[in-house]
Short mmCIF file of N, CA and C in Angstrom, two decimals:
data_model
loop_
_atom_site.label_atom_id
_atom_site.label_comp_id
_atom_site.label_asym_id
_atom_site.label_seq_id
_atom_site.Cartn_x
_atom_site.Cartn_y
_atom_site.Cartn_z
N UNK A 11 -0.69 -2.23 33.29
CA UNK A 11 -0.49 -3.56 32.75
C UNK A 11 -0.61 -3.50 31.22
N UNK A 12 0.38 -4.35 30.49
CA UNK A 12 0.60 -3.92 29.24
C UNK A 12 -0.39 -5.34 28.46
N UNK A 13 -1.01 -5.23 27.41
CA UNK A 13 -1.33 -6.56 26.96
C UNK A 13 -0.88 -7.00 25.67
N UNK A 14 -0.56 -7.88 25.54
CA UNK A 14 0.50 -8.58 24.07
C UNK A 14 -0.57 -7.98 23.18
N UNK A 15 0.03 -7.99 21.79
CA UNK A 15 -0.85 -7.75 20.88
C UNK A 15 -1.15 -8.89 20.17
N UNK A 16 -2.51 -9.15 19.86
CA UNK A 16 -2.99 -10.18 19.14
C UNK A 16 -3.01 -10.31 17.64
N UNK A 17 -2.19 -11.57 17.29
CA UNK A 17 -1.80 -12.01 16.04
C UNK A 17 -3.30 -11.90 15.34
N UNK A 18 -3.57 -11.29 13.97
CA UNK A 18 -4.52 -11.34 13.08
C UNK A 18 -3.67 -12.13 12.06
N UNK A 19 -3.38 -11.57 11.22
CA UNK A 19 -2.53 -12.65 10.33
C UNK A 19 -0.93 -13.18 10.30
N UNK A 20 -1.32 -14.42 10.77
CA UNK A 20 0.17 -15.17 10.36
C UNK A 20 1.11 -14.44 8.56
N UNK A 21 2.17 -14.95 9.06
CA UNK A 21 3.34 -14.69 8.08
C UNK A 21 2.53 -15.68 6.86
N UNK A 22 2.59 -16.52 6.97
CA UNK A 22 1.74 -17.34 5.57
C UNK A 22 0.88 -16.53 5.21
N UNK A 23 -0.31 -16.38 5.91
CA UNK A 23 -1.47 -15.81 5.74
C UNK A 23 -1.37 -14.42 5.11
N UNK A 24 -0.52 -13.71 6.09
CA UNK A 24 0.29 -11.95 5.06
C UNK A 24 0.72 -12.35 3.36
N UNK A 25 1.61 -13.10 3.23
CA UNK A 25 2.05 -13.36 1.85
C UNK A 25 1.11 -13.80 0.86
N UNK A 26 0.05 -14.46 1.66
CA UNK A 26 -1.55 -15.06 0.97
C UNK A 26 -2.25 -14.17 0.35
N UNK A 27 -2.04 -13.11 1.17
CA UNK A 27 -3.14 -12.00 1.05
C UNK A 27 -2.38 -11.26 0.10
N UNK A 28 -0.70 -11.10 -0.21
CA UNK A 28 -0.16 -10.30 -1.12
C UNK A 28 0.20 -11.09 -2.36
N UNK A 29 0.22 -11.72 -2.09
CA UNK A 29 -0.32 -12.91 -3.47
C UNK A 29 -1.69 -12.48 -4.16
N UNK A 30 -2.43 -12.80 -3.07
CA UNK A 30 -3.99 -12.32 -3.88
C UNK A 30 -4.08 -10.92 -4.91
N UNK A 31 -3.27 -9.73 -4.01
CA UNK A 31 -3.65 -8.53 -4.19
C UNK A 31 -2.54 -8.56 -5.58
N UNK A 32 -1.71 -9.11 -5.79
CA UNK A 32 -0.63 -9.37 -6.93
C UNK A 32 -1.64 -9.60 -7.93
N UNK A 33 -2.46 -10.99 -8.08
CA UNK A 33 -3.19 -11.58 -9.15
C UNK A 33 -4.53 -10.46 -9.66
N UNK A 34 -4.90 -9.79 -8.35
CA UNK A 34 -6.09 -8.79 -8.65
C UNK A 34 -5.58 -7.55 -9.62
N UNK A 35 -4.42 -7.05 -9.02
CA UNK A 35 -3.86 -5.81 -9.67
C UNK A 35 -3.41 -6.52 -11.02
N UNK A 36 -2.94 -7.45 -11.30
CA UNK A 36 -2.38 -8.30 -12.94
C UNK A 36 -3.83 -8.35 -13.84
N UNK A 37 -5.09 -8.53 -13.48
CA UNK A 37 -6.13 -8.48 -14.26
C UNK A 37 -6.79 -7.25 -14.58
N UNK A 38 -6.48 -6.41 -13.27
CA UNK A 38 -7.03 -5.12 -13.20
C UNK A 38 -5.74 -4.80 -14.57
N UNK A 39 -4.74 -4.78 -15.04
CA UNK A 39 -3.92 -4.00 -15.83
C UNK A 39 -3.23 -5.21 -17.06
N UNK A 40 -4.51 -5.86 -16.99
CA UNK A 40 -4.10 -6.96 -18.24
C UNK A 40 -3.37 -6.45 -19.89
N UNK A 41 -4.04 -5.07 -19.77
CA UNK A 41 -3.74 -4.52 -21.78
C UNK A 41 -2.57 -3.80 -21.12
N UNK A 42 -2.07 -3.43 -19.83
CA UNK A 42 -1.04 -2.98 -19.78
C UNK A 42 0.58 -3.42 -19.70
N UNK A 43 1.66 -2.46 -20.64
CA UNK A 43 3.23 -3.13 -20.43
C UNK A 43 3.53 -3.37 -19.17
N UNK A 44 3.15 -2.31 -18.55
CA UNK A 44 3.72 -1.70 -17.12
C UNK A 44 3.03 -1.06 -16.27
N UNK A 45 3.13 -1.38 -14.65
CA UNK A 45 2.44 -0.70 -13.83
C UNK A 45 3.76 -0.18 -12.33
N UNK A 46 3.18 0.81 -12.13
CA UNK A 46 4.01 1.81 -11.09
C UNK A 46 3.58 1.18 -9.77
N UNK A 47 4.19 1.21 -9.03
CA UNK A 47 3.83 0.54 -7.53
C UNK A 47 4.39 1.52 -6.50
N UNK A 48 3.28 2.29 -6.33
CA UNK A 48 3.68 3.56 -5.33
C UNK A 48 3.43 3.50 -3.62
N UNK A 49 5.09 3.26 -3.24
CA UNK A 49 4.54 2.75 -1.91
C UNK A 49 4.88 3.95 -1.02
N UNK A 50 4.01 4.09 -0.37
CA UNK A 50 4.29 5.54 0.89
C UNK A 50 5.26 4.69 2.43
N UNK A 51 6.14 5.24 2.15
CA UNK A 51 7.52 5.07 3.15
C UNK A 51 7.08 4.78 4.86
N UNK A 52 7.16 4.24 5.28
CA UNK A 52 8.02 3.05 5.05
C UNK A 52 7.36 1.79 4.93
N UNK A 53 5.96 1.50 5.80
CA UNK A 53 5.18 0.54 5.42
C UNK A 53 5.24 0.28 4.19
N UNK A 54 4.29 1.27 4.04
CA UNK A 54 3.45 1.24 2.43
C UNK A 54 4.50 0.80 1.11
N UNK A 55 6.06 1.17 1.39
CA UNK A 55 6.98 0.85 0.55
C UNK A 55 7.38 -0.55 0.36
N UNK A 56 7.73 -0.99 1.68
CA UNK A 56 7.81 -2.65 1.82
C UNK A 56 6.75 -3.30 1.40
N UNK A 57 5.68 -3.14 1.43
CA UNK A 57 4.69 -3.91 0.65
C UNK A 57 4.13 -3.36 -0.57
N UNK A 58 5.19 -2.53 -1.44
CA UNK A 58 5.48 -2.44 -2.67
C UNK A 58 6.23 -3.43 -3.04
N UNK A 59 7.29 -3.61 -2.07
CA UNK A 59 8.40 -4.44 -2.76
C UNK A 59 8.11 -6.29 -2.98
N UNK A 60 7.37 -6.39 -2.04
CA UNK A 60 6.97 -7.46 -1.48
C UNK A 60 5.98 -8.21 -2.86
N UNK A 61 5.03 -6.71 -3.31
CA UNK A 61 4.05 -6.88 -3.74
C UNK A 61 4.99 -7.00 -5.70
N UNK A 62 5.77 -6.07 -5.86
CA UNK A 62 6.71 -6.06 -6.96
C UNK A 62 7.21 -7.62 -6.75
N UNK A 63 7.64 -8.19 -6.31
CA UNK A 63 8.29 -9.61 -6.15
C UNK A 63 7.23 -10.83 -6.59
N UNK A 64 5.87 -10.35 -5.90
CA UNK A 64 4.96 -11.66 -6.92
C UNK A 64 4.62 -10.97 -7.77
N UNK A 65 4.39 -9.88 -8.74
CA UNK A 65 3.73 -9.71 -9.71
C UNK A 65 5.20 -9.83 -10.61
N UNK A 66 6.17 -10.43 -10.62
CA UNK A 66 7.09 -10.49 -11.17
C UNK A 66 6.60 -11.69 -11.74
N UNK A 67 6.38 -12.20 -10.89
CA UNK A 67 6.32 -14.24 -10.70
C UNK A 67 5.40 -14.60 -11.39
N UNK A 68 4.50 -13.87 -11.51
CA UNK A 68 3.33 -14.31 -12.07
C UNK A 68 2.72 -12.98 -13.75
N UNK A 69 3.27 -12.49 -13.54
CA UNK A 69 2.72 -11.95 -14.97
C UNK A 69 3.91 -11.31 -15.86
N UNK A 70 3.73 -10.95 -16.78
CA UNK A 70 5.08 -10.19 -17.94
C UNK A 70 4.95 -8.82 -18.00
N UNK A 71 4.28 -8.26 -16.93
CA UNK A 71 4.14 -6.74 -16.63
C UNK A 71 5.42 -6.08 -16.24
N UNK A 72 6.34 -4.91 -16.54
CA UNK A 72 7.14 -4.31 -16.28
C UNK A 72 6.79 -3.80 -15.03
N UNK A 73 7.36 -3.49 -13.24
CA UNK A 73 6.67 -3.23 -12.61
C UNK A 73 8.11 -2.57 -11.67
N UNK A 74 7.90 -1.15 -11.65
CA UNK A 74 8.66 -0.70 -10.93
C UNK A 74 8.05 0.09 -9.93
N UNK A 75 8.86 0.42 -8.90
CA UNK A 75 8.75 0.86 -7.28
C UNK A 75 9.15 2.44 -7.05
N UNK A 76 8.20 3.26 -6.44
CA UNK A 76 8.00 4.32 -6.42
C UNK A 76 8.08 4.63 -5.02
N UNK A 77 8.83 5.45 -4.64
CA UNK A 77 8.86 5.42 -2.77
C UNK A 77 8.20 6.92 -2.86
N UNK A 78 7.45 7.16 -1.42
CA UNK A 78 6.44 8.31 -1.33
C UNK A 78 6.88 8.35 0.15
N UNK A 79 7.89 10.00 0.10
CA UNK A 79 8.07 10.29 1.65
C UNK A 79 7.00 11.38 1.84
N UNK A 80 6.80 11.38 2.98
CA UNK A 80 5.59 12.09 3.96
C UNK A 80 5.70 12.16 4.83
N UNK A 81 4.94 13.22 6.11
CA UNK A 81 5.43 13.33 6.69
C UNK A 81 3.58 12.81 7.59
N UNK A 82 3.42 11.48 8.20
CA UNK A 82 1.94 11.05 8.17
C UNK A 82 1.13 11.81 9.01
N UNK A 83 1.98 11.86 10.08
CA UNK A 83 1.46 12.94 11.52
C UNK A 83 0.69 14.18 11.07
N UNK A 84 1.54 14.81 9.99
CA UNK A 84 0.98 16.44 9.23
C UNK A 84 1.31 16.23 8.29
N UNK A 85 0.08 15.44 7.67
CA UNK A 85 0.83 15.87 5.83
C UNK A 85 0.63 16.49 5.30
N UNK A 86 -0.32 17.82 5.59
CA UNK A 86 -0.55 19.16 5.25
C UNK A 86 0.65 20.12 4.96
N UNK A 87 1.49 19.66 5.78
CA UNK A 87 2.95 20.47 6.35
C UNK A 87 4.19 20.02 5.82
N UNK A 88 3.83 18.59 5.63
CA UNK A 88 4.95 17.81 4.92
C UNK A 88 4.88 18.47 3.42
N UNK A 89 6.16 18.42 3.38
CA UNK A 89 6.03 18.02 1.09
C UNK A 89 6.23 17.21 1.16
N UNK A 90 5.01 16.14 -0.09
CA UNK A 90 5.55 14.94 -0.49
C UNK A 90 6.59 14.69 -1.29
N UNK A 91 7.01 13.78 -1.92
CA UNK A 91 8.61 13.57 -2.59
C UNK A 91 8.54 12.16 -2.86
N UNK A 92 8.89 11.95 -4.29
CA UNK A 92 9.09 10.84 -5.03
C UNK A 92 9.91 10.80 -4.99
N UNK A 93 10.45 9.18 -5.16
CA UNK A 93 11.94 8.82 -5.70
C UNK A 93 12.24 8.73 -7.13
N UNK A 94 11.14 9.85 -7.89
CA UNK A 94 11.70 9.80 -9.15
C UNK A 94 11.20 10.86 -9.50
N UNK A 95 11.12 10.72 -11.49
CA UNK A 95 10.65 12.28 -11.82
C UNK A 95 9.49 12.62 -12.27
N UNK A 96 8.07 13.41 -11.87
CA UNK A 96 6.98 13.23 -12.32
C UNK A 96 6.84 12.51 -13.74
N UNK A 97 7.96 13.12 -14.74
CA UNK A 97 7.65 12.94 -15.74
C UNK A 97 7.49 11.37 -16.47
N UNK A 98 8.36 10.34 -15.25
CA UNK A 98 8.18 9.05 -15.55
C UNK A 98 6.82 8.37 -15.27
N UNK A 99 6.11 9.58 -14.83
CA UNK A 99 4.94 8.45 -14.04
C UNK A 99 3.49 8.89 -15.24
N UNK A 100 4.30 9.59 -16.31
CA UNK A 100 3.02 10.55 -17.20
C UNK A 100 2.34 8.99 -17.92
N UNK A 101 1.19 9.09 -18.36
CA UNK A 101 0.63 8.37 -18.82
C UNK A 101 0.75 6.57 -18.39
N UNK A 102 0.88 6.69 -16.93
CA UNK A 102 1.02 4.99 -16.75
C UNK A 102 0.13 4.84 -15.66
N UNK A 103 0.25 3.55 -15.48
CA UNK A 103 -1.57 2.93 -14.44
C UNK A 103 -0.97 2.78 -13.00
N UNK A 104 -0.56 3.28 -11.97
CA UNK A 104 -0.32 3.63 -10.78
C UNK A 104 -0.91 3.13 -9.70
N UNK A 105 -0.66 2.32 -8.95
CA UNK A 105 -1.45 1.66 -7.59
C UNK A 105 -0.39 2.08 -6.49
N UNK A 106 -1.63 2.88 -5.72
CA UNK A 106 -0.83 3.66 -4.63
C UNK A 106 -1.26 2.80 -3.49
N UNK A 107 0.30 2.52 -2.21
CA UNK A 107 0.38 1.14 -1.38
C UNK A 107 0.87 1.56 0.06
N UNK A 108 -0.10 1.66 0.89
CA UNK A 108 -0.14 2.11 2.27
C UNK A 108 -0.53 0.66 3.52
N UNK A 109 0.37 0.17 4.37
CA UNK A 109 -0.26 -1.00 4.76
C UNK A 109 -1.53 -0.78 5.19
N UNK A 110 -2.10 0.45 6.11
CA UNK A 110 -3.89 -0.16 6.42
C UNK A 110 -4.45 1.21 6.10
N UNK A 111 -5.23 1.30 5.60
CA UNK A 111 -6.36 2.25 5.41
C UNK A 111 -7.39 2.63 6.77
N UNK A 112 -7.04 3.67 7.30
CA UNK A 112 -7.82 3.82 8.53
C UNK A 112 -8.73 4.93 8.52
N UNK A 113 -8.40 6.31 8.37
CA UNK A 113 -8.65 7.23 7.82
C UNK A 113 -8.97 7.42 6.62
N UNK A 114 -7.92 7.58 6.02
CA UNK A 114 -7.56 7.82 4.64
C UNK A 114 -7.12 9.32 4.07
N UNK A 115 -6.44 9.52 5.68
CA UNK A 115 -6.08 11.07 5.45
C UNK A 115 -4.55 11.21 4.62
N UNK A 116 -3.40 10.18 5.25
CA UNK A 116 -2.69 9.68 4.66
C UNK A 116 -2.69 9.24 2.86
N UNK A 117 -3.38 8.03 2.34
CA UNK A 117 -3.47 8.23 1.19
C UNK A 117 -4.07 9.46 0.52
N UNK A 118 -5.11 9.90 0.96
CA UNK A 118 -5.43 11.27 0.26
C UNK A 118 -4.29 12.00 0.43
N UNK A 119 -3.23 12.73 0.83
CA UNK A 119 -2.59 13.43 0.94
C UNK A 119 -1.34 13.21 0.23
N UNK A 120 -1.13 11.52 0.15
CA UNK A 120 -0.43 11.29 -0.77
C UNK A 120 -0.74 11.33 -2.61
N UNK A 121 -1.69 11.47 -3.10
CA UNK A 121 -2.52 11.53 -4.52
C UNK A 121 -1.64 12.61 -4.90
N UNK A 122 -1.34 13.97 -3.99
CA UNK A 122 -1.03 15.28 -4.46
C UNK A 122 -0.11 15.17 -5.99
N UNK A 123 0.78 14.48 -6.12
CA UNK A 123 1.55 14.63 -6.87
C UNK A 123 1.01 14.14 -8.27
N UNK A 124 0.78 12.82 -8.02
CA UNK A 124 -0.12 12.34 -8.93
C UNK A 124 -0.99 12.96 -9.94
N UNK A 125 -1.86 13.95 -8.93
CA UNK A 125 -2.72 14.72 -9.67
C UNK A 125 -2.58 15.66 -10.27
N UNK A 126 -1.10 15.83 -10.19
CA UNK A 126 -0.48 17.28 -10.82
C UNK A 126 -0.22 16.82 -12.45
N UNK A 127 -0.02 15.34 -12.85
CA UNK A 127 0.54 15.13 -13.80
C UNK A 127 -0.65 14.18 -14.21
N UNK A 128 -0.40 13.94 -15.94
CA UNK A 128 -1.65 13.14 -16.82
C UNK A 128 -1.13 11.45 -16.60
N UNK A 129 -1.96 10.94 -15.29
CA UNK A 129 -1.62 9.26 -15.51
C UNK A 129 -3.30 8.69 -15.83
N UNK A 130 -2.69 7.33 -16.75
CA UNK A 130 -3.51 6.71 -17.40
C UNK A 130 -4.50 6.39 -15.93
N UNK A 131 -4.58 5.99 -14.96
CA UNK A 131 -5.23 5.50 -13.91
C UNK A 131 -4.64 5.36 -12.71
N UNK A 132 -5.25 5.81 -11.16
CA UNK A 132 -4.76 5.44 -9.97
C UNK A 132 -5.67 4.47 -9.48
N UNK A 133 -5.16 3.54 -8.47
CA UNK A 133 -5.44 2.65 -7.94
C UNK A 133 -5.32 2.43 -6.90
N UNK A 134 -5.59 1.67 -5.33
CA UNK A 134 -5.41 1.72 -3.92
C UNK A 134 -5.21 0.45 -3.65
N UNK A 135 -4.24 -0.01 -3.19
CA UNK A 135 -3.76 -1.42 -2.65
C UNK A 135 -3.77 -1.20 -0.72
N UNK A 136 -3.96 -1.71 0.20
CA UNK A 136 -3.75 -2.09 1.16
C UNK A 136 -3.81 -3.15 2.16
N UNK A 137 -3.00 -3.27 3.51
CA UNK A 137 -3.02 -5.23 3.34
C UNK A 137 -4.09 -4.90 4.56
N UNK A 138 -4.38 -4.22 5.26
CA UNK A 138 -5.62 -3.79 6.12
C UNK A 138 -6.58 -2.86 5.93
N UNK A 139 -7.24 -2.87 5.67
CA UNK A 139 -9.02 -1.79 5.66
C UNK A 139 -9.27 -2.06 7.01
N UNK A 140 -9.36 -0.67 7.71
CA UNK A 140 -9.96 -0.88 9.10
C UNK A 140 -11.43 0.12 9.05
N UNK A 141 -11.98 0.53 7.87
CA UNK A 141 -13.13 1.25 7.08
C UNK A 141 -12.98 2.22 8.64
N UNK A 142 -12.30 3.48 8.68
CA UNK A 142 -12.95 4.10 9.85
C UNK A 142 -12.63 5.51 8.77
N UNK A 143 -12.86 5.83 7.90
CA UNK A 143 -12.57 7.17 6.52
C UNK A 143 -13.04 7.69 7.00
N UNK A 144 -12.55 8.93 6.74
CA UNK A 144 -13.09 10.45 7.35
C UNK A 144 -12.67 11.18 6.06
N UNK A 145 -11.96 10.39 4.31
CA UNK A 145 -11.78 10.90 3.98
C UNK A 145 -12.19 10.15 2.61
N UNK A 146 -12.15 11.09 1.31
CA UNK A 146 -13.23 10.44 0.37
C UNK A 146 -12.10 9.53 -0.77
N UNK A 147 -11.91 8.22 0.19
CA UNK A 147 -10.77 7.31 -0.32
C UNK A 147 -11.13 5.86 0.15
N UNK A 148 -11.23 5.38 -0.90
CA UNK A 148 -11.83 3.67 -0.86
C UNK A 148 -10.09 2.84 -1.84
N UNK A 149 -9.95 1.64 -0.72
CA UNK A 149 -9.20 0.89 -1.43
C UNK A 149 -9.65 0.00 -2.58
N UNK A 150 -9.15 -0.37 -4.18
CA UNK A 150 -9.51 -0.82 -4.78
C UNK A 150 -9.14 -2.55 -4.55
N UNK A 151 -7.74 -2.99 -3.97
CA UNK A 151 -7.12 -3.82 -3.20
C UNK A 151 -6.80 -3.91 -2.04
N UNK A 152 -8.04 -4.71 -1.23
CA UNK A 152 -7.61 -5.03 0.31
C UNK A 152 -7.37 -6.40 0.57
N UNK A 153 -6.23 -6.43 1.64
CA UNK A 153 -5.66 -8.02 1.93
C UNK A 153 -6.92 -8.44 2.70
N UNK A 154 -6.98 -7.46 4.10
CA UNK A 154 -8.31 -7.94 4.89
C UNK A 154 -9.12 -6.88 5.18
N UNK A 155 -10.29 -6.68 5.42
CA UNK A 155 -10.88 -5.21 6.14
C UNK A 155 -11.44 -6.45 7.15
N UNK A 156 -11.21 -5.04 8.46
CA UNK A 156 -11.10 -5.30 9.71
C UNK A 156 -11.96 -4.53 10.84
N UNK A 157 -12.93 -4.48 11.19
CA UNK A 157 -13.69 -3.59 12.37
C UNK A 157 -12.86 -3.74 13.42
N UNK A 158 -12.17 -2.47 13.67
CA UNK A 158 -11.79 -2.22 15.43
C UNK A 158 -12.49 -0.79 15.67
N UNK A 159 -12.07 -0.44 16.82
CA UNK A 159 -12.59 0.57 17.51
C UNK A 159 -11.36 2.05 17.06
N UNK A 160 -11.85 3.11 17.56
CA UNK A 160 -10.87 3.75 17.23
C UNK A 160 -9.71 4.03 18.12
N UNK A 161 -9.60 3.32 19.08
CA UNK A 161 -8.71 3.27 20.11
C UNK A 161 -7.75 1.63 20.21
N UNK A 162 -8.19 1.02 19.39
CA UNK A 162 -7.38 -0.42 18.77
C UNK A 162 -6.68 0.05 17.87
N UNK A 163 -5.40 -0.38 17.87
CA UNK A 163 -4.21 -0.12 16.63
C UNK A 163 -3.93 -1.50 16.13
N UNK A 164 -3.80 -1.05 15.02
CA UNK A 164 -2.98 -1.95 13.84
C UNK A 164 -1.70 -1.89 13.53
N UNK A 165 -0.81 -3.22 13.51
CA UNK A 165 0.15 -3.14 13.69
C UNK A 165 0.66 -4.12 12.26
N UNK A 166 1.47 -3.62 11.19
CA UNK A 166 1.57 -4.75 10.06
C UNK A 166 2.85 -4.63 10.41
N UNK A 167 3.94 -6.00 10.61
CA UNK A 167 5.37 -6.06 10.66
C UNK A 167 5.59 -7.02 9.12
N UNK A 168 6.06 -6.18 8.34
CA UNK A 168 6.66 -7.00 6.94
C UNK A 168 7.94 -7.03 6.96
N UNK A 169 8.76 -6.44 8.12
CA UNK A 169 10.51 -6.68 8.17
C UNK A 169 11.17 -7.94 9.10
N UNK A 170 10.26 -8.40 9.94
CA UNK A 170 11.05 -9.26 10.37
C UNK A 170 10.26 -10.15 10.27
N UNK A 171 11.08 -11.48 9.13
CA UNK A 171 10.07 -12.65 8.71
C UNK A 171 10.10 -13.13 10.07
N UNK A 172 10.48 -13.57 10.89
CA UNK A 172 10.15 -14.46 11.85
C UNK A 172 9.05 -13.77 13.18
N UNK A 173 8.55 -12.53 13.04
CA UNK A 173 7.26 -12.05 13.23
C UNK A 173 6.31 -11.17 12.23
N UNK A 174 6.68 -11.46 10.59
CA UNK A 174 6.13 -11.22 9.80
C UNK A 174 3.88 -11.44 10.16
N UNK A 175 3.73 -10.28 9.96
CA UNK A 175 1.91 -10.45 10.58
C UNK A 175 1.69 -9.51 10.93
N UNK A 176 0.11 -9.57 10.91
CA UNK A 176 -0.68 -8.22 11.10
C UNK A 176 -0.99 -8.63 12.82
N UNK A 177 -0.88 -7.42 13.36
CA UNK A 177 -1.26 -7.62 15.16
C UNK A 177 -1.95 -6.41 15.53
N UNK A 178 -2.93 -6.93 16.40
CA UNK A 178 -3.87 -5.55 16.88
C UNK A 178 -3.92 -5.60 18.52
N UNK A 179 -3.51 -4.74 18.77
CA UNK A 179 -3.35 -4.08 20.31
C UNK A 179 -3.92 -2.88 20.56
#
């Protein structure tokens, strides 16, 4: 027997929370022109874009979108890969954007590149904290943190507005 998954956040409530995390990251980088919005594919990218769309709205920050392929299953095994060239990302303030933080084996694995090159600051955006780390990675921006078990999944849908929401099954 299969059981529906239970709505945590409504579609309002998702955009609420990326609203918020918009206004937090705009103060966090107030003396800055520009900030990088590094989203790990495919979640983590859409709520770059999402997240690029209100910080448009609301501040005069230059803010472009960084896609981060991986491979999440083994990212030991994967190479990571930008959609651009290290050299654009040298000296700028970087918030790296994964929808939930569970582990944190994923974002750690994504830093690699990052750390190869001199940026002014990294940062951690996510629209779920489910605090279950096994790895030494704290989000600086969370939409919600969430206690489940480790056998409850998280489910964030940001592609289809008309079930836009976080659901846990």
């Amino acid at each position: 027997m299969t059981v529906a998954p239970t709505l945590i956040l409504d579609r309002k409530q998702v955009l609420q929370k990326i609203k918020r995390i918009a206004y937090e990251i705009y103060e966090d980088n107030a003396n800055e022109q520009e900030v990088i919005l590094a989203g790990i594919y495919d979640k983590g990218f859409r709520f770059a874009q999402l997240l690029q769309e209100q910080l448009k709205s609301i501040s005069p920050l230059a803010v472009h979108l960084v896609r981060i392929d991986l491979e999440k299953l083994s990212p030991v095994q994967s190479e990571i890969q930008l959609d651009c060239e290290e050299s654009f990302l040298k000296d700028k303030s970087i918030v790296l954007l994964d929808d939930v933080l569970n582990t944190g084996r994923t974002l750690a694995h994504s830093l690699k590149p990052f750390l190869q090159i001199s940026v002014k600051k990294i940062r951690v955006a996510v629209i779920v904290n489910r605090s279950h780390t096994l790895f030494p990675i704290a989000a600086d921006f969370v939409g919600y943190a969430l206690s489940t078990t480790l056998q409850e999944h998280i489910d964030v849908n940001l592609e289809d507005s008309d079930q836009l929401g976080v659901y846990l099954s």
